[in-house]
């Protein structure tokens, strides 16, 4: 498979997509849905599930793609763990506000790079 992580990051950079939507819209074909549906699926999942307290939307988007692509609860759960572990190891956090440095003032990873990372780890499993 040709890497799509650059395309996902580019969608985020355009500013019309949140982090989850950027991943979902890049891999919509793996989910068996159209791009517009993929975009709406991620409407409420950006900014750490809308309040920066939750998991990075890019990771959540990758998990949704994985679940629909594999159609297997066990494989999807195992894959989600792998994505989160790799993301944590690379970036030092999986929670949006920690990645953005809301409390510390130190940004660990910018959103387009979070989208790229989540996509990279997703692609390893697809």
mmCIF file of N, CA and C in Angstrom:
data_model
loop_
_atom_site.group_PDB
_atom_site.id
_atom_site.type_symbol
_atom_site.label_atom_id
_atom_site.label_comp_id
_atom_site.label_asym_id
_atom_site.label_seq_id
_atom_site.Cartn_x
_atom_site.Cartn_y
_atom_site.Cartn_z
ATOM 1 N N UNK A 1 0.838 -1.182 0.000
ATOM 2 C CA UNK A 1 0.000 0.000 0.000
ATOM 3 C C UNK A 1 0.884 1.248 0.000
ATOM 4 N N UNK A 2 0.523 2.197 -0.814
ATOM 5 C CA UNK A 2 1.204 3.486 -0.813
ATOM 6 C C UNK A 2 0.785 4.252 0.439
ATOM 7 N N UNK A 3 1.729 4.863 1.088
ATOM 8 C CA UNK A 3 1.435 5.592 2.319
ATOM 9 C C UNK A 3 0.470 6.748 2.053
ATOM 10 N N UNK A 4 -0.487 6.867 2.943
ATOM 11 C CA UNK A 4 -1.449 7.957 2.849
ATOM 12 C C UNK A 4 -1.252 8.966 3.975
ATOM 13 N N UNK A 5 -0.225 8.777 4.799
ATOM 14 C CA UNK A 5 -0.062 9.641 5.960
ATOM 15 C C UNK A 5 0.148 11.104 5.568
ATOM 16 N N UNK A 6 0.813 11.352 4.448
ATOM 17 C CA UNK A 6 1.007 12.732 3.995
ATOM 18 C C UNK A 6 -0.324 13.358 3.581
ATOM 19 N N UNK A 7 -1.161 12.571 2.915
ATOM 20 C CA UNK A 7 -2.479 13.079 2.512
ATOM 21 C C UNK A 7 -3.313 13.423 3.746
ATOM 22 N N UNK A 8 -3.280 12.565 4.751
ATOM 23 C CA UNK A 8 -4.045 12.812 5.982
ATOM 24 C C UNK A 8 -3.565 14.095 6.648
ATOM 25 N N UNK A 9 -2.251 14.271 6.746
ATOM 26 C CA UNK A 9 -1.697 15.480 7.367
ATOM 27 C C UNK A 9 -2.063 16.725 6.562
ATOM 28 N N UNK A 10 -2.081 16.580 5.255
ATOM 29 C CA UNK A 10 -2.445 17.696 4.390
ATOM 30 C C UNK A 10 -3.904 18.112 4.612
ATOM 31 N N UNK A 11 -4.793 17.139 4.760
ATOM 32 C CA UNK A 11 -6.193 17.467 5.038
ATOM 33 C C UNK A 11 -6.306 18.285 6.321
ATOM 34 N N UNK A 12 -5.543 17.929 7.336
ATOM 35 C CA UNK A 12 -5.563 18.673 8.593
ATOM 36 C C UNK A 12 -5.034 20.091 8.393
ATOM 37 N N UNK A 13 -3.985 20.219 7.601
ATOM 38 C CA UNK A 13 -3.389 21.538 7.361
ATOM 39 C C UNK A 13 -4.342 22.486 6.635
ATOM 40 N N UNK A 14 -5.236 21.945 5.823
ATOM 41 C CA UNK A 14 -6.195 22.779 5.107
ATOM 42 C C UNK A 14 -7.127 23.527 6.053
ATOM 43 N N UNK A 15 -7.315 22.987 7.262
ATOM 44 C CA UNK A 15 -8.159 23.647 8.245
ATOM 45 C C UNK A 15 -9.643 23.341 8.129
ATOM 46 N N UNK A 16 -10.025 22.532 7.188
ATOM 47 C CA UNK A 16 -11.440 22.185 7.025
ATOM 48 C C UNK A 16 -11.800 20.874 7.720
ATOM 49 N N UNK A 17 -10.797 20.181 8.240
ATOM 50 C CA UNK A 17 -11.010 18.882 8.866
ATOM 51 C C UNK A 17 -10.353 18.868 10.237
ATOM 52 N N UNK A 18 -11.030 18.251 11.216
ATOM 53 C CA UNK A 18 -10.375 18.061 12.504
ATOM 54 C C UNK A 18 -9.455 16.838 12.378
ATOM 55 N N UNK A 19 -8.753 16.511 13.448
ATOM 56 C CA UNK A 19 -7.771 15.418 13.379
ATOM 57 C C UNK A 19 -8.426 14.075 13.043
ATOM 58 N N UNK A 20 -9.549 13.776 13.682
ATOM 59 C CA UNK A 20 -10.245 12.513 13.403
ATOM 60 C C UNK A 20 -10.731 12.473 11.956
ATOM 61 N N UNK A 21 -11.336 13.562 11.504
ATOM 62 C CA UNK A 21 -11.837 13.612 10.136
ATOM 63 C C UNK A 21 -10.714 13.444 9.117
ATOM 64 N N UNK A 22 -9.558 13.992 9.411
ATOM 65 C CA UNK A 22 -8.430 13.880 8.484
ATOM 66 C C UNK A 22 -8.041 12.431 8.253
ATOM 67 N N UNK A 23 -8.043 11.640 9.317
ATOM 68 C CA UNK A 23 -7.737 10.210 9.183
ATOM 69 C C UNK A 23 -8.907 9.488 8.520
ATOM 70 N N UNK A 24 -10.108 9.720 8.999
ATOM 71 C CA UNK A 24 -11.285 9.037 8.458
ATOM 72 C C UNK A 24 -11.463 9.305 6.966
ATOM 73 N N UNK A 25 -11.267 10.549 6.555
ATOM 74 C CA UNK A 25 -11.464 10.897 5.144
ATOM 75 C C UNK A 25 -10.343 10.374 4.250
ATOM 76 N N UNK A 26 -9.205 10.074 4.818
ATOM 77 C CA UNK A 26 -8.106 9.508 4.037
ATOM 78 C C UNK A 26 -8.308 8.018 3.794
ATOM 79 N N UNK A 27 -8.969 7.345 4.722
ATOM 80 C CA UNK A 27 -9.133 5.888 4.643
ATOM 81 C C UNK A 27 -10.600 5.463 4.491
ATOM 82 N N UNK A 28 -11.439 6.364 3.993
ATOM 83 C CA UNK A 28 -12.867 6.057 3.885
ATOM 84 C C UNK A 28 -13.128 4.796 3.073
ATOM 85 N N UNK A 29 -12.308 4.548 2.054
ATOM 86 C CA UNK A 29 -12.519 3.383 1.211
ATOM 87 C C UNK A 29 -12.306 2.074 1.977
ATOM 88 N N UNK A 30 -11.446 2.071 2.971
ATOM 89 C CA UNK A 30 -11.244 0.884 3.803
ATOM 90 C C UNK A 30 -12.463 0.580 4.668
ATOM 91 N N UNK A 31 -13.262 1.607 4.913
ATOM 92 C CA UNK A 31 -14.438 1.444 5.771
ATOM 93 C C UNK A 31 -15.693 1.108 4.979
ATOM 94 N N UNK A 32 -15.614 1.184 3.656
ATOM 95 C CA UNK A 32 -16.774 0.882 2.823
ATOM 96 C C UNK A 32 -17.821 1.986 2.844
ATOM 97 N N UNK A 33 -17.392 3.224 3.072
ATOM 98 C CA UNK A 33 -18.309 4.366 3.087
ATOM 99 C C UNK A 33 -17.749 5.453 2.190
ATOM 100 N N UNK A 34 -18.555 6.473 1.920
ATOM 101 C CA UNK A 34 -18.082 7.582 1.098
ATOM 102 C C UNK A 34 -17.387 8.622 1.980
ATOM 103 N N UNK A 35 -16.658 9.506 1.340
ATOM 104 C CA UNK A 35 -15.853 10.488 2.064
ATOM 105 C C UNK A 35 -16.715 11.449 2.890
ATOM 106 N N UNK A 36 -17.850 11.826 2.375
ATOM 107 C CA UNK A 36 -18.733 12.747 3.110
ATOM 108 C C UNK A 36 -19.238 12.103 4.401
ATOM 109 N N UNK A 37 -19.606 10.838 4.339
ATOM 110 C CA UNK A 37 -20.038 10.116 5.543
ATOM 111 C C UNK A 37 -18.885 10.006 6.531
ATOM 112 N N UNK A 38 -17.692 9.732 6.019
ATOM 113 C CA UNK A 38 -16.509 9.651 6.883
ATOM 114 C C UNK A 38 -16.278 10.977 7.605
ATOM 115 N N UNK A 39 -16.438 12.067 6.877
ATOM 116 C CA UNK A 39 -16.257 13.391 7.486
ATOM 117 C C UNK A 39 -17.258 13.607 8.612
ATOM 118 N N UNK A 40 -18.524 13.269 8.358
ATOM 119 C CA UNK A 40 -19.555 13.459 9.390
ATOM 120 C C UNK A 40 -19.352 12.529 10.580
ATOM 121 N N UNK A 41 -18.829 11.348 10.322
ATOM 122 C CA UNK A 41 -18.546 10.399 11.393
ATOM 123 C C UNK A 41 -17.588 11.002 12.421
ATOM 124 N N UNK A 42 -16.680 11.843 11.968
ATOM 125 C CA UNK A 42 -15.700 12.450 12.859
ATOM 126 C C UNK A 42 -16.040 13.834 13.368
ATOM 127 N N UNK A 43 -17.253 14.323 13.088
ATOM 128 C CA UNK A 43 -17.622 15.689 13.471
ATOM 129 C C UNK A 43 -17.327 16.022 14.930
ATOM 130 N N UNK A 44 -17.615 15.122 15.841
ATOM 131 C CA UNK A 44 -17.492 15.434 17.267
ATOM 132 C C UNK A 44 -16.222 14.883 17.902
ATOM 133 N N UNK A 45 -15.307 14.371 17.111
ATOM 134 C CA UNK A 45 -14.153 13.671 17.658
ATOM 135 C C UNK A 45 -12.860 14.475 17.655
ATOM 136 N N UNK A 46 -12.886 15.697 17.143
ATOM 137 C CA UNK A 46 -11.687 16.519 17.145
ATOM 138 C C UNK A 46 -11.439 17.132 18.512
ATOM 139 N N UNK A 47 -10.278 17.699 18.677
ATOM 140 C CA UNK A 47 -9.895 18.376 19.929
ATOM 141 C C UNK A 47 -10.091 17.464 21.134
ATOM 142 N N UNK A 48 -9.578 16.245 21.013
ATOM 143 C CA UNK A 48 -9.671 15.331 22.148
ATOM 144 C C UNK A 48 -11.097 15.062 22.572
ATOM 145 N N UNK A 49 -11.948 14.740 21.618
ATOM 146 C CA UNK A 49 -13.367 14.460 21.811
ATOM 147 C C UNK A 49 -14.128 15.712 22.232
ATOM 148 N N UNK A 50 -13.706 16.833 21.684
ATOM 149 C CA UNK A 50 -14.452 18.068 21.856
ATOM 150 C C UNK A 50 -14.035 18.932 23.026
ATOM 151 N N UNK A 51 -13.199 18.415 23.927
ATOM 152 C CA UNK A 51 -12.840 19.241 25.085
ATOM 153 C C UNK A 51 -11.362 19.138 25.465
ATOM 154 N N UNK A 52 -10.575 18.541 24.644
ATOM 155 C CA UNK A 52 -9.140 18.335 24.836
ATOM 156 C C UNK A 52 -8.810 17.381 25.987
ATOM 157 N N UNK A 53 -9.807 16.861 26.671
ATOM 158 C CA UNK A 53 -9.574 15.930 27.782
ATOM 159 C C UNK A 53 -9.386 14.494 27.304
ATOM 160 N N UNK A 54 -9.886 14.197 26.121
ATOM 161 C CA UNK A 54 -9.869 12.827 25.630
ATOM 162 C C UNK A 54 -8.664 12.513 24.767
ATOM 163 N N UNK A 55 -8.673 11.299 24.259
ATOM 164 C CA UNK A 55 -7.621 10.818 23.374
ATOM 165 C C UNK A 55 -7.594 11.644 22.095
ATOM 166 N N UNK A 56 -6.405 11.854 21.585
ATOM 167 C CA UNK A 56 -6.204 12.574 20.323
ATOM 168 C C UNK A 56 -7.172 12.042 19.265
ATOM 169 N N UNK A 57 -7.841 12.948 18.580
ATOM 170 C CA UNK A 57 -8.814 12.567 17.567
ATOM 171 C C UNK A 57 -8.231 11.739 16.441
ATOM 172 N N UNK A 58 -6.965 11.958 16.111
ATOM 173 C CA UNK A 58 -6.329 11.171 15.047
ATOM 174 C C UNK A 58 -6.261 9.697 15.435
ATOM 175 N N UNK A 59 -5.976 9.429 16.708
ATOM 176 C CA UNK A 59 -5.933 8.048 17.194
ATOM 177 C C UNK A 59 -7.331 7.448 17.168
ATOM 178 N N UNK A 60 -8.316 8.217 17.602
ATOM 179 C CA UNK A 60 -9.702 7.738 17.603
ATOM 180 C C UNK A 60 -10.147 7.422 16.177
ATOM 181 N N UNK A 61 -9.815 8.305 15.240
ATOM 182 C CA UNK A 61 -10.148 8.067 13.839
ATOM 183 C C UNK A 61 -9.503 6.798 13.313
ATOM 184 N N UNK A 62 -8.244 6.587 13.676
ATOM 185 C CA UNK A 62 -7.542 5.372 13.244
ATOM 186 C C UNK A 62 -8.236 4.131 13.800
ATOM 187 N N UNK A 63 -8.701 4.210 15.042
ATOM 188 C CA UNK A 63 -9.411 3.076 15.642
ATOM 189 C C UNK A 63 -10.711 2.766 14.929
ATOM 190 N N UNK A 64 -11.428 3.790 14.519
ATOM 191 C CA UNK A 64 -12.681 3.583 13.785
ATOM 192 C C UNK A 64 -12.395 2.920 12.438
ATOM 193 N N UNK A 65 -11.390 3.422 11.730
ATOM 194 C CA UNK A 65 -11.015 2.814 10.449
ATOM 195 C C UNK A 65 -10.654 1.350 10.658
ATOM 196 N N UNK A 66 -9.845 1.083 11.655
ATOM 197 C CA UNK A 66 -9.404 -0.285 11.920
ATOM 198 C C UNK A 66 -10.589 -1.204 12.213
ATOM 199 N N UNK A 67 -11.522 -0.746 13.024
ATOM 200 C CA UNK A 67 -12.694 -1.557 13.360
ATOM 201 C C UNK A 67 -13.542 -1.890 12.144
ATOM 202 N N UNK A 68 -13.770 -0.893 11.294
ATOM 203 C CA UNK A 68 -14.589 -1.132 10.108
ATOM 204 C C UNK A 68 -13.830 -1.910 9.036
ATOM 205 N N UNK A 69 -12.529 -1.719 8.966
ATOM 206 C CA UNK A 69 -11.729 -2.428 7.964
ATOM 207 C C UNK A 69 -11.567 -3.904 8.315
ATOM 208 N N UNK A 70 -11.358 -4.207 9.594
ATOM 209 C CA UNK A 70 -11.133 -5.603 9.985
ATOM 210 C C UNK A 70 -12.427 -6.352 10.257
ATOM 211 N N UNK A 71 -13.442 -5.619 10.700
ATOM 212 C CA UNK A 71 -14.728 -6.231 11.079
ATOM 213 C C UNK A 71 -14.521 -7.363 12.097
ATOM 214 N N UNK A 72 -13.521 -7.179 12.949
ATOM 215 C CA UNK A 72 -13.181 -8.195 13.940
ATOM 216 C C UNK A 72 -12.814 -7.497 15.249
ATOM 217 N N UNK A 73 -13.604 -7.729 16.292
ATOM 218 C CA UNK A 73 -13.415 -7.049 17.575
ATOM 219 C C UNK A 73 -12.033 -7.323 18.158
ATOM 220 N N UNK A 74 -11.594 -8.563 18.137
ATOM 221 C CA UNK A 74 -10.292 -8.919 18.689
ATOM 222 C C UNK A 74 -9.145 -8.256 17.956
ATOM 223 N N UNK A 75 -9.161 -8.342 16.620
ATOM 224 C CA UNK A 75 -8.096 -7.731 15.820
ATOM 225 C C UNK A 75 -8.085 -6.214 15.994
ATOM 226 N N UNK A 76 -9.272 -5.631 16.005
ATOM 227 C CA UNK A 76 -9.363 -4.179 16.143
ATOM 228 C C UNK A 76 -8.860 -3.733 17.514
ATOM 229 N N UNK A 77 -9.234 -4.446 18.560
ATOM 230 C CA UNK A 77 -8.794 -4.086 19.910
ATOM 231 C C UNK A 77 -7.285 -4.227 20.052
ATOM 232 N N UNK A 78 -6.742 -5.312 19.552
ATOM 233 C CA UNK A 78 -5.291 -5.526 19.609
ATOM 234 C C UNK A 78 -4.569 -4.449 18.801
ATOM 235 N N UNK A 79 -5.085 -4.149 17.625
ATOM 236 C CA UNK A 79 -4.489 -3.119 16.783
ATOM 237 C C UNK A 79 -4.557 -1.739 17.421
ATOM 238 N N UNK A 80 -5.680 -1.442 18.069
ATOM 239 C CA UNK A 80 -5.822 -0.141 18.736
ATOM 240 C C UNK A 80 -4.793 0.008 19.846
ATOM 241 N N UNK A 81 -4.575 -1.064 20.598
ATOM 242 C CA UNK A 81 -3.542 -1.042 21.641
ATOM 243 C C UNK A 81 -2.170 -0.754 21.042
ATOM 244 N N UNK A 82 -1.882 -1.409 19.924
ATOM 245 C CA UNK A 82 -0.589 -1.205 19.264
ATOM 246 C C UNK A 82 -0.433 0.237 18.786
ATOM 247 N N UNK A 83 -1.475 0.786 18.192
ATOM 248 C CA UNK A 83 -1.435 2.172 17.722
ATOM 249 C C UNK A 83 -1.182 3.110 18.894
ATOM 250 N N UNK A 84 -1.917 2.921 19.981
ATOM 251 C CA UNK A 84 -1.767 3.806 21.131
ATOM 252 C C UNK A 84 -0.383 3.674 21.769
ATOM 253 N N UNK A 85 0.140 2.459 21.866
ATOM 254 C CA UNK A 85 1.472 2.263 22.451
ATOM 255 C C UNK A 85 2.559 2.926 21.605
ATOM 256 N N UNK A 86 2.475 2.767 20.292
ATOM 257 C CA UNK A 86 3.462 3.379 19.405
ATOM 258 C C UNK A 86 3.355 4.903 19.433
ATOM 259 N N UNK A 87 2.130 5.391 19.449
ATOM 260 C CA UNK A 87 1.902 6.834 19.492
ATOM 261 C C UNK A 87 2.460 7.415 20.791
ATOM 262 N N UNK A 88 2.173 6.756 21.905
ATOM 263 C CA UNK A 88 2.671 7.186 23.217
ATOM 264 C C UNK A 88 4.198 7.189 23.233
ATOM 265 N N UNK A 89 4.797 6.138 22.710
ATOM 266 C CA UNK A 89 6.254 6.031 22.695
ATOM 267 C C UNK A 89 6.892 7.144 21.859
ATOM 268 N N UNK A 90 6.288 7.467 20.742
ATOM 269 C CA UNK A 90 6.853 8.490 19.854
ATOM 270 C C UNK A 90 6.624 9.900 20.390
ATOM 271 N N UNK A 91 5.444 10.134 20.969
ATOM 272 C CA UNK A 91 5.045 11.506 21.279
ATOM 273 C C UNK A 91 4.963 11.848 22.762
ATOM 274 N N UNK A 92 5.029 10.858 23.627
ATOM 275 C CA UNK A 92 5.009 11.123 25.054
ATOM 276 C C UNK A 92 3.636 11.300 25.658
ATOM 277 N N UNK A 93 2.593 11.174 24.855
ATOM 278 C CA UNK A 93 1.217 11.320 25.344
ATOM 279 C C UNK A 93 0.251 10.865 24.268
ATOM 280 N N UNK A 94 -0.979 10.575 24.678
ATOM 281 C CA UNK A 94 -2.062 10.305 23.731
ATOM 282 C C UNK A 94 -3.243 11.249 23.962
ATOM 283 N N UNK A 95 -3.236 11.962 25.071
ATOM 284 C CA UNK A 95 -4.317 12.888 25.410
ATOM 285 C C UNK A 95 -4.071 14.230 24.720
ATOM 286 N N UNK A 96 -5.107 14.771 24.107
ATOM 287 C CA UNK A 96 -4.996 15.983 23.317
ATOM 288 C C UNK A 96 -4.341 17.128 24.094
ATOM 289 N N UNK A 97 -4.826 17.435 25.281
ATOM 290 C CA UNK A 97 -4.301 18.611 25.990
ATOM 291 C C UNK A 97 -2.833 18.442 26.370
ATOM 292 N N UNK A 98 -2.388 17.214 26.585
ATOM 293 C CA UNK A 98 -0.970 16.984 26.866
ATOM 294 C C UNK A 98 -0.137 17.175 25.602
ATOM 295 N N UNK A 99 -0.635 16.666 24.487
ATOM 296 C CA UNK A 99 0.061 16.842 23.208
ATOM 297 C C UNK A 99 0.175 18.316 22.836
ATOM 298 N N UNK A 100 -0.850 19.084 23.147
ATOM 299 C CA UNK A 100 -0.885 20.504 22.803
ATOM 300 C C UNK A 100 -0.227 21.385 23.858
ATOM 301 N N UNK A 101 0.168 20.802 24.985
ATOM 302 C CA UNK A 101 0.845 21.563 26.029
ATOM 303 C C UNK A 101 -0.042 22.578 26.723
ATOM 304 N N UNK A 102 -1.328 22.281 26.835
ATOM 305 C CA UNK A 102 -2.283 23.222 27.418
ATOM 306 C C UNK A 102 -1.872 23.647 28.829
ATOM 307 N N UNK A 103 -1.468 22.712 29.650
ATOM 308 C CA UNK A 103 -1.121 23.031 31.036
ATOM 309 C C UNK A 103 0.364 23.318 31.222
ATOM 310 N N UNK A 104 1.200 22.768 30.358
ATOM 311 C CA UNK A 104 2.647 22.901 30.529
ATOM 312 C C UNK A 104 3.260 24.012 29.683
ATOM 313 N N UNK A 105 2.551 24.408 28.636
ATOM 314 C CA UNK A 105 3.106 25.385 27.703
ATOM 315 C C UNK A 105 4.107 24.771 26.729
ATOM 316 N N UNK A 106 4.308 23.468 26.816
ATOM 317 C CA UNK A 106 5.254 22.767 25.934
ATOM 318 C C UNK A 106 4.480 21.841 24.998
ATOM 319 N N UNK A 107 4.428 22.203 23.741
ATOM 320 C CA UNK A 107 3.746 21.382 22.740
ATOM 321 C C UNK A 107 4.609 20.161 22.450
ATOM 322 N N UNK A 108 4.015 18.980 22.629
ATOM 323 C CA UNK A 108 4.737 17.740 22.340
ATOM 324 C C UNK A 108 4.671 17.389 20.858
ATOM 325 N N UNK A 109 3.534 17.688 20.210
ATOM 326 C CA UNK A 109 3.353 17.327 18.794
ATOM 327 C C UNK A 109 2.236 18.185 18.210
ATOM 328 N N UNK A 110 2.481 18.773 17.062
ATOM 329 C CA UNK A 110 1.467 19.552 16.355
ATOM 330 C C UNK A 110 0.446 18.616 15.716
ATOM 331 N N UNK A 111 -0.758 19.113 15.530
ATOM 332 C CA UNK A 111 -1.851 18.287 15.013
ATOM 333 C C UNK A 111 -1.537 17.575 13.689
ATOM 334 N N UNK A 112 -1.016 18.248 12.669
ATOM 335 C CA UNK A 112 -0.739 17.521 11.424
ATOM 336 C C UNK A 112 0.228 16.354 11.624
ATOM 337 N N UNK A 113 1.164 16.497 12.545
ATOM 338 C CA UNK A 113 2.100 15.408 12.813
ATOM 339 C C UNK A 113 1.433 14.285 13.600
ATOM 340 N N UNK A 114 0.499 14.630 14.472
ATOM 341 C CA UNK A 114 -0.284 13.595 15.169
ATOM 342 C C UNK A 114 -1.096 12.783 14.165
ATOM 343 N N UNK A 115 -1.697 13.472 13.205
ATOM 344 C CA UNK A 115 -2.476 12.817 12.146
ATOM 345 C C UNK A 115 -1.571 11.898 11.327
ATOM 346 N N UNK A 116 -0.398 12.381 10.985
ATOM 347 C CA UNK A 116 0.553 11.576 10.224
ATOM 348 C C UNK A 116 0.980 10.333 11.008
ATOM 349 N N UNK A 117 1.269 10.507 12.293
ATOM 350 C CA UNK A 117 1.686 9.375 13.122
ATOM 351 C C UNK A 117 0.587 8.330 13.237
ATOM 352 N N UNK A 118 -0.622 8.765 13.547
ATOM 353 C CA UNK A 118 -1.738 7.822 13.679
ATOM 354 C C UNK A 118 -1.963 7.067 12.378
ATOM 355 N N UNK A 119 -1.850 7.783 11.257
ATOM 356 C CA UNK A 119 -2.015 7.153 9.945
ATOM 357 C C UNK A 119 -0.909 6.143 9.663
ATOM 358 N N UNK A 120 0.296 6.496 10.004
ATOM 359 C CA UNK A 120 1.424 5.573 9.805
ATOM 360 C C UNK A 120 1.206 4.274 10.566
ATOM 361 N N UNK A 121 0.802 4.378 11.810
ATOM 362 C CA UNK A 121 0.614 3.183 12.629
ATOM 363 C C UNK A 121 -0.606 2.380 12.169
ATOM 364 N N UNK A 122 -1.643 3.084 11.685
ATOM 365 C CA UNK A 122 -2.805 2.414 11.115
ATOM 366 C C UNK A 122 -2.413 1.615 9.877
ATOM 367 N N UNK A 123 -1.646 2.235 9.002
ATOM 368 C CA UNK A 123 -1.234 1.570 7.762
ATOM 369 C C UNK A 123 -0.463 0.289 8.021
ATOM 370 N N UNK A 124 0.286 0.238 9.092
ATOM 371 C CA UNK A 124 1.027 -0.963 9.428
ATOM 372 C C UNK A 124 0.103 -2.143 9.717
ATOM 373 N N UNK A 125 -1.137 -1.850 10.074
ATOM 374 C CA UNK A 125 -2.091 -2.890 10.436
ATOM 375 C C UNK A 125 -3.097 -3.221 9.332
ATOM 376 N N UNK A 126 -3.218 -2.345 8.365
ATOM 377 C CA UNK A 126 -4.210 -2.572 7.297
ATOM 378 C C UNK A 126 -3.702 -3.575 6.268
#
